[in-house]
C-alpha cells in the first residue's frame, strides 16, 4: 500500500510544481477554496457540507444539507444561514448552553462562532448581516441545495483568511426539542426559540492551493478511514480529473497493473 501511495503522489508532485509555477503570486489574499462538513447542533439530525470558491472579491457558495426541519406552520420551514465571523472560528460545544435550558441558542453560540458576517440568502436578496433574519430570502424545507455567486465583503474575506469563518444553518423543529423550544427566541421574540437556534455548524478551512497536498489528503483519507467518505471521494475525484488531464492517470494505471 505504501508503494501505491508513492505512485499516486509522485506524478502529481511534478504536476503541482508546474501548476504552482504558472500561477501569478498577485492574487487577492482570500482567493482560494474553503470548505467544511456541517455537523448537527441541538440534536437536529441534519447533516451537510459547504464549499466556497473565492476569486478576488467574488464568492461562489455551494451548500448542501439534508435532514432539516421540513415544515413550520404548514409551510416549508425557512432556514436562515450565515457565515459567522469575528470570534474563535469554532462551533459551540454542549457547554455553550449557559442558561441550561437544553438548547444552544444563537446568542449562546456566538462566543465560538461570532456575529453574522455574510447572509447566505437566495437570489438577489441582501447578503449583508442586515439581511440575516429575512425568512423570505432563506432556503426552505428539509433539504438545502444552495448555490449563489456574489460579492464578499471585506470582513468576511478577512475572516476566511484568518480561519475564523463558520457556517451556521438555523431552524429546529420544536417538536424535537425540549419544552424551552417554544419559549420566545433570543433573536426574534415573535418566533419560538427553536425556530432561530442553530441546526448545523461547520468551521471553514482553506483547501490546499497545490494539487500536491490534495493528493496527500486523498491517500490519507482513503487509507485511514478517519475522514468522511465524501471528503475522500471529492478529493479523489479532483485528483483523477487532474491526473487524467495531464495524461498521468494512464501511466499510473499501467504502473499499477504491472505491479499487480
Ligand atoms: Cu447564523
mmCIF file of C-alpha atoms and ligand atoms in Angstrom:
data_model
loop_
_atom_site.group_PDB
_atom_site.id
_atom_site.type_symbol
_atom_site.label_atom_id
_atom_site.label_comp_id
_atom_site.label_asym_id
_atom_site.label_seq_id
_atom_site.Cartn_x
_atom_site.Cartn_y
_atom_site.Cartn_z
ATOM 1 C CA UNK A 1 0.000 0.000 0.000
ATOM 2 C CA UNK A 2 2.890 2.275 0.739
ATOM 3 C CA UNK A 3 4.182 1.812 -2.807
ATOM 4 C CA UNK A 4 0.820 2.768 -4.255
ATOM 5 C CA UNK A 5 0.793 5.934 -2.185
ATOM 6 C CA UNK A 6 4.170 6.840 -3.615
ATOM 7 C CA UNK A 7 2.966 6.086 -7.143
ATOM 8 C CA UNK A 8 -0.065 8.312 -6.599
ATOM 9 C CA UNK A 9 1.914 11.140 -5.168
ATOM 10 C CA UNK A 10 4.905 11.109 -7.491
ATOM 11 C CA UNK A 11 3.280 12.136 -10.810
ATOM 12 C CA UNK A 12 1.136 14.694 -9.027
ATOM 13 C CA UNK A 13 4.169 16.233 -7.427
ATOM 14 C CA UNK A 14 5.557 17.231 -10.793
ATOM 15 C CA UNK A 15 2.172 18.496 -11.926
ATOM 16 C CA UNK A 16 1.739 20.506 -8.749
ATOM 17 C CA UNK A 17 5.024 22.240 -9.299
ATOM 18 C CA UNK A 18 4.030 23.113 -12.848
ATOM 19 C CA UNK A 19 0.648 24.498 -11.725
ATOM 20 C CA UNK A 20 2.188 26.487 -8.915
ATOM 21 C CA UNK A 21 4.885 27.840 -11.206
ATOM 22 C CA UNK A 22 2.262 29.083 -13.653
ATOM 23 C CA UNK A 23 0.161 30.899 -11.033
ATOM 24 C CA UNK A 24 0.761 34.605 -10.564
ATOM 25 C CA UNK A 25 1.533 35.433 -6.949
ATOM 26 C CA UNK A 26 -0.505 38.626 -7.048
ATOM 27 C CA UNK A 27 -3.980 37.131 -6.493
ATOM 28 C CA UNK A 28 -6.200 38.679 -3.793
ATOM 29 C CA UNK A 29 -5.347 37.302 -0.393
ATOM 30 C CA UNK A 30 -8.590 35.425 0.325
ATOM 31 C CA UNK A 31 -8.611 33.754 -3.104
ATOM 32 C CA UNK A 32 -8.959 30.024 -2.785
ATOM 33 C CA UNK A 33 -11.415 27.274 -1.932
ATOM 34 C CA UNK A 34 -12.821 26.930 1.564
ATOM 35 C CA UNK A 35 -14.919 24.034 2.759
ATOM 36 C CA UNK A 36 -16.344 22.296 5.778
ATOM 37 C CA UNK A 37 -18.588 19.476 6.849
ATOM 38 C CA UNK A 38 -21.740 20.733 8.567
ATOM 39 C CA UNK A 39 -22.403 18.871 11.800
ATOM 40 C CA UNK A 40 -25.632 18.828 13.773
ATOM 41 C CA UNK A 41 -26.212 21.082 16.752
ATOM 42 C CA UNK A 42 -29.096 20.677 19.210
ATOM 43 C CA UNK A 43 -29.694 17.102 18.014
ATOM 44 C CA UNK A 44 -31.138 18.437 14.783
ATOM 45 C CA UNK A 45 -30.421 15.167 12.982
ATOM 46 C CA UNK A 46 -29.274 17.174 9.950
ATOM 47 C CA UNK A 47 -26.004 16.979 8.031
ATOM 48 C CA UNK A 48 -24.369 18.738 5.132
ATOM 49 C CA UNK A 49 -21.317 20.327 3.587
ATOM 50 C CA UNK A 50 -20.220 23.676 2.184
ATOM 51 C CA UNK A 51 -17.728 24.789 -0.456
ATOM 52 C CA UNK A 52 -16.840 28.419 -1.012
ATOM 53 C CA UNK A 53 -14.744 29.375 -4.001
ATOM 54 C CA UNK A 54 -13.305 32.861 -3.616
ATOM 55 C CA UNK A 55 -11.745 34.701 -6.515
ATOM 56 C CA UNK A 56 -10.856 38.260 -5.733
ATOM 57 C CA UNK A 57 -13.958 39.668 -4.040
ATOM 58 C CA UNK A 58 -16.354 37.215 -5.700
ATOM 59 C CA UNK A 59 -17.534 34.115 -3.890
ATOM 60 C CA UNK A 60 -19.461 31.109 -5.142
ATOM 61 C CA UNK A 61 -21.077 29.350 -2.202
ATOM 62 C CA UNK A 62 -22.379 25.792 -2.556
ATOM 63 C CA UNK A 63 -24.244 24.455 0.479
ATOM 64 C CA UNK A 64 -25.937 21.068 0.561
ATOM 65 C CA UNK A 65 -27.829 19.866 3.606
ATOM 66 C CA UNK A 66 -30.379 17.185 4.444
ATOM 67 C CA UNK A 67 -32.425 16.132 7.447
ATOM 68 C CA UNK A 68 -33.503 19.642 8.476
ATOM 69 C CA UNK A 69 -36.928 20.558 9.856
ATOM 70 C CA UNK A 70 -39.341 20.323 6.914
ATOM 71 C CA UNK A 71 -42.391 22.419 7.834
ATOM 72 C CA UNK A 72 -43.316 25.365 10.001
ATOM 73 C CA UNK A 73 -46.955 26.447 10.361
ATOM 74 C CA UNK A 74 -47.869 24.282 7.366
ATOM 75 C CA UNK A 75 -45.329 25.926 5.051
ATOM 76 C CA UNK A 76 -41.800 24.882 4.043
ATOM 77 C CA UNK A 77 -39.567 25.624 7.017
ATOM 78 C CA UNK A 78 -37.266 28.614 6.384
ATOM 79 C CA UNK A 79 -33.636 28.028 7.368
ATOM 80 C CA UNK A 80 -31.662 31.254 7.635
ATOM 81 C CA UNK A 81 -27.965 30.537 7.083
ATOM 82 C CA UNK A 82 -24.891 32.661 7.557
ATOM 83 C CA UNK A 83 -21.135 32.863 7.555
ATOM 84 C CA UNK A 84 -20.404 33.920 11.126
ATOM 85 C CA UNK A 85 -17.148 35.780 11.816
ATOM 86 C CA UNK A 86 -15.086 37.576 14.404
ATOM 87 C CA UNK A 87 -14.737 35.023 17.201
ATOM 88 C CA UNK A 88 -12.836 31.757 17.702
ATOM 89 C CA UNK A 89 -13.780 30.188 14.389
ATOM 90 C CA UNK A 90 -15.322 27.231 16.203
ATOM 91 C CA UNK A 91 -18.667 25.514 16.551
ATOM 92 C CA UNK A 92 -20.089 25.622 20.087
ATOM 93 C CA UNK A 93 -19.746 22.617 22.384
ATOM 94 C CA UNK A 94 -22.558 21.432 24.666
ATOM 95 C CA UNK A 95 -21.099 23.682 27.383
ATOM 96 C CA UNK A 96 -22.327 26.671 25.396
ATOM 97 C CA UNK A 97 -25.855 26.204 26.793
ATOM 98 C CA UNK A 98 -25.139 28.668 29.587
ATOM 99 C CA UNK A 99 -28.742 29.110 30.720
ATOM 100 C CA UNK A 100 -29.158 25.339 30.901
ATOM 101 C CA UNK A 101 -32.474 25.203 29.035
ATOM 102 C CA UNK A 102 -31.311 22.302 26.876
ATOM 103 C CA UNK A 103 -30.907 24.351 23.687
ATOM 104 C CA UNK A 104 -27.798 26.161 22.447
ATOM 105 C CA UNK A 105 -29.442 29.293 21.129
ATOM 106 C CA UNK A 106 -27.824 31.562 18.564
ATOM 107 C CA UNK A 107 -26.551 34.035 21.149
ATOM 108 C CA UNK A 108 -25.032 31.301 23.300
ATOM 109 C CA UNK A 109 -23.097 30.034 20.289
ATOM 110 C CA UNK A 110 -21.655 33.459 19.475
ATOM 111 C CA UNK A 111 -18.537 33.239 21.697
ATOM 112 C CA UNK A 112 -17.474 30.297 19.497
ATOM 113 C CA UNK A 113 -18.548 31.444 16.017
ATOM 114 C CA UNK A 114 -19.133 35.187 16.334
ATOM 115 C CA UNK A 115 -21.594 37.526 14.681
ATOM 116 C CA UNK A 116 -23.104 37.319 11.208
ATOM 117 C CA UNK A 117 -20.597 38.365 8.536
ATOM 118 C CA UNK A 118 -22.496 37.265 5.429
ATOM 119 C CA UNK A 119 -26.077 36.106 4.982
ATOM 120 C CA UNK A 120 -26.389 33.132 2.646
ATOM 121 C CA UNK A 121 -29.711 34.277 1.229
ATOM 122 C CA UNK A 122 -31.200 33.172 -2.067
ATOM 123 C CA UNK A 123 -31.164 35.149 -5.323
ATOM 124 C CA UNK A 124 -30.536 38.895 -5.161
ATOM 125 C CA UNK A 125 -31.583 39.180 -1.504
ATOM 126 C CA UNK A 126 -29.371 41.127 0.923
ATOM 127 C CA UNK A 127 -26.183 39.191 1.725
ATOM 128 C CA UNK A 128 -25.120 41.591 4.488
ATOM 129 C CA UNK A 129 -25.679 40.991 8.226
ATOM 130 C CA UNK A 130 -28.768 43.221 7.944
ATOM 131 C CA UNK A 131 -30.459 40.545 5.827
ATOM 132 C CA UNK A 132 -29.703 37.873 8.381
ATOM 133 C CA UNK A 133 -33.218 37.252 9.642
ATOM 134 C CA UNK A 134 -35.143 37.661 6.393
ATOM 135 C CA UNK A 135 -37.083 34.401 6.433
ATOM 136 C CA UNK A 136 -38.491 35.029 2.951
ATOM 137 C CA UNK A 137 -34.956 35.012 1.489
ATOM 138 C CA UNK A 138 -33.869 31.838 3.278
ATOM 139 C CA UNK A 139 -33.767 28.363 1.740
ATOM 140 C CA UNK A 140 -36.759 26.334 2.964
ATOM 141 C CA UNK A 141 -37.638 22.708 3.618
ATOM 142 C CA UNK A 142 -35.754 19.666 4.870
ATOM 143 C CA UNK A 143 -33.162 19.706 2.085
ATOM 144 C CA UNK A 144 -30.993 22.649 1.047
ATOM 145 C CA UNK A 145 -29.419 22.705 -2.398
ATOM 146 C CA UNK A 146 -27.891 26.170 -2.470
ATOM 147 C CA UNK A 147 -25.510 27.775 -4.937
ATOM 148 C CA UNK A 148 -25.040 31.527 -5.273
ATOM 149 C CA UNK A 149 -22.294 33.795 -6.555
ATOM 150 C CA UNK A 150 -21.977 37.259 -5.024
ATOM 151 C CA UNK A 151 -19.545 39.910 -3.801
ATOM 152 C CA UNK A 152 -17.988 39.041 -0.455
ATOM 153 C CA UNK A 153 -17.474 41.909 1.979
ATOM 154 C CA UNK A 154 -14.032 42.687 3.385
ATOM 155 C CA UNK A 155 -14.802 41.491 6.917
ATOM 156 C CA UNK A 156 -15.824 38.043 5.685
ATOM 157 C CA UNK A 157 -12.800 37.849 3.379
ATOM 158 C CA UNK A 158 -10.565 38.678 6.338
ATOM 159 C CA UNK A 159 -12.250 36.029 8.492
ATOM 160 C CA UNK A 160 -11.798 33.374 5.809
ATOM 161 C CA UNK A 161 -8.120 34.204 5.599
ATOM 162 C CA UNK A 162 -7.780 34.191 9.401
ATOM 163 C CA UNK A 163 -9.566 30.849 9.743
ATOM 164 C CA UNK A 164 -12.391 32.363 11.818
ATOM 165 C CA UNK A 165 -15.303 31.963 9.388
ATOM 166 C CA UNK A 166 -18.009 29.498 10.448
ATOM 167 C CA UNK A 167 -21.139 28.470 8.545
ATOM 168 C CA UNK A 168 -24.312 28.146 10.648
ATOM 169 C CA UNK A 169 -27.713 26.942 9.406
ATOM 170 C CA UNK A 170 -30.584 27.797 11.752
ATOM 171 C CA UNK A 171 -34.025 26.372 12.463
ATOM 172 C CA UNK A 172 -35.071 23.410 14.601
ATOM 173 C CA UNK A 173 -38.366 21.529 14.710
ATOM 174 C CA UNK A 174 -39.821 22.499 18.119
ATOM 175 C CA UNK A 175 -41.346 19.014 18.345
ATOM 176 C CA UNK A 176 -37.837 17.516 18.561
ATOM 177 C CA UNK A 177 -36.663 19.961 21.235
ATOM 178 C CA UNK A 178 -37.116 20.352 24.980
ATOM 179 C CA UNK A 179 -40.014 22.433 26.231
ATOM 180 C CA UNK A 180 -37.848 25.552 26.118
ATOM 181 C CA UNK A 181 -38.004 25.349 22.322
ATOM 182 C CA UNK A 182 -41.409 27.029 22.361
ATOM 183 C CA UNK A 183 -40.279 29.968 24.526
ATOM 184 C CA UNK A 184 -39.523 33.286 22.773
ATOM 185 C CA UNK A 185 -36.463 33.357 20.503
ATOM 186 C CA UNK A 186 -33.398 35.310 21.634
ATOM 187 C CA UNK A 187 -33.255 36.859 18.149
ATOM 188 C CA UNK A 188 -36.927 37.356 17.208
ATOM 189 C CA UNK A 189 -39.211 37.122 20.260
ATOM 190 C CA UNK A 190 -42.256 36.661 17.999
ATOM 191 C CA UNK A 191 -40.792 33.309 16.936
ATOM 192 C CA UNK A 192 -40.218 30.237 19.108
ATOM 193 C CA UNK A 193 -36.655 29.728 20.334
ATOM 194 C CA UNK A 194 -36.266 26.553 18.275
ATOM 195 C CA UNK A 195 -37.036 28.396 15.037
ATOM 196 C CA UNK A 196 -33.900 30.531 15.146
ATOM 197 C CA UNK A 197 -31.476 28.268 17.027
ATOM 198 C CA UNK A 198 -28.571 26.558 15.220
ATOM 199 C CA UNK A 199 -29.201 23.233 13.497
ATOM 200 C CA UNK A 200 -25.915 22.835 11.614
ATOM 201 C CA UNK A 201 -22.420 24.271 12.060
ATOM 202 C CA UNK A 202 -19.065 23.942 10.334
ATOM 203 C CA UNK A 203 -15.810 25.891 10.635
ATOM 204 C CA UNK A 204 -14.452 26.752 7.194
ATOM 205 C CA UNK A 205 -10.923 25.725 6.285
ATOM 206 C CA UNK A 206 -8.948 26.729 3.237
ATOM 207 C CA UNK A 207 -8.155 23.885 0.913
ATOM 208 C CA UNK A 208 -4.563 23.480 -0.244
ATOM 209 C CA UNK A 209 -3.739 25.544 -3.327
ATOM 210 C CA UNK A 210 -1.486 22.961 -4.985
ATOM 211 C CA UNK A 211 -2.570 19.536 -6.160
ATOM 212 C CA UNK A 212 0.308 18.039 -4.194
ATOM 213 C CA UNK A 213 -1.473 18.496 -0.895
ATOM 214 C CA UNK A 214 -4.803 17.410 -2.364
ATOM 215 C CA UNK A 215 -3.173 14.156 -3.355
ATOM 216 C CA UNK A 216 -1.660 13.573 0.058
ATOM 217 C CA UNK A 217 -5.077 14.191 1.590
ATOM 218 C CA UNK A 218 -6.638 11.663 -0.769
ATOM 219 C CA UNK A 219 -4.233 8.909 0.125
ATOM 220 C CA UNK A 220 -4.573 9.653 3.829
ATOM 221 C CA UNK A 221 -8.371 9.751 3.662
ATOM 222 C CA UNK A 222 -8.700 6.518 1.731
ATOM 223 C CA UNK A 223 -6.208 4.659 3.863
ATOM 224 C CA UNK A 224 -7.091 5.918 7.335
ATOM 225 C CA UNK A 225 -10.902 5.919 7.103
ATOM 226 C CA UNK A 226 -10.862 8.593 9.783
ATOM 227 C CA UNK A 227 -12.270 11.257 7.497
ATOM 228 C CA UNK A 228 -15.735 11.368 5.958
ATOM 229 C CA UNK A 229 -16.015 9.130 2.931
ATOM 230 C CA UNK A 230 -17.464 12.005 0.964
ATOM 231 C CA UNK A 231 -14.425 14.175 1.588
ATOM 232 C CA UNK A 232 -12.290 11.334 0.319
ATOM 233 C CA UNK A 233 -14.412 10.924 -2.788
ATOM 234 C CA UNK A 234 -14.389 14.625 -3.558
ATOM 235 C CA UNK A 235 -10.637 14.793 -3.219
ATOM 236 C CA UNK A 236 -10.235 11.564 -5.169
ATOM 237 C CA UNK A 237 -12.429 12.923 -7.969
ATOM 238 C CA UNK A 238 -10.337 16.060 -8.184
ATOM 239 C CA UNK A 239 -7.176 14.006 -8.248
ATOM 240 C CA UNK A 240 -8.382 11.691 -11.004
ATOM 241 C CA UNK A 241 -9.542 14.629 -13.125
ATOM 242 C CA UNK A 242 -6.257 16.426 -12.680
ATOM 243 C CA UNK A 243 -4.175 13.384 -13.418
ATOM 244 C CA UNK A 244 -6.271 12.477 -16.449
ATOM 245 C CA UNK A 245 -5.863 15.984 -17.782
ATOM 246 C CA UNK A 246 -2.128 15.672 -17.517
ATOM 247 C CA UNK A 247 -2.102 12.209 -19.048
ATOM 248 C CA UNK A 248 -0.520 10.738 -15.956
ATOM 249 C CA UNK A 249 -3.585 8.718 -14.938
ATOM 250 C CA UNK A 250 -2.978 6.248 -17.751
ATOM 251 C CA UNK A 251 0.654 5.967 -16.767
ATOM 252 C CA UNK A 252 -0.298 5.258 -13.175
ATOM 253 C CA UNK A 253 -2.802 2.592 -14.200
ATOM 254 C CA UNK A 254 -0.217 0.861 -16.308
ATOM 255 C CA UNK A 255 2.290 1.003 -13.480
ATOM 256 C CA UNK A 256 -0.254 -0.389 -11.062
ATOM 257 C CA UNK A 257 -1.125 -3.258 -13.414
ATOM 258 C CA UNK A 258 2.497 -4.153 -13.823
ATOM 259 C CA UNK A 259 2.874 -4.256 -10.078
ATOM 260 C CA UNK A 260 -0.195 -6.445 -9.550
HETATM 261 CU CU1 LIG B 1 -26.335 32.488 11.736
#
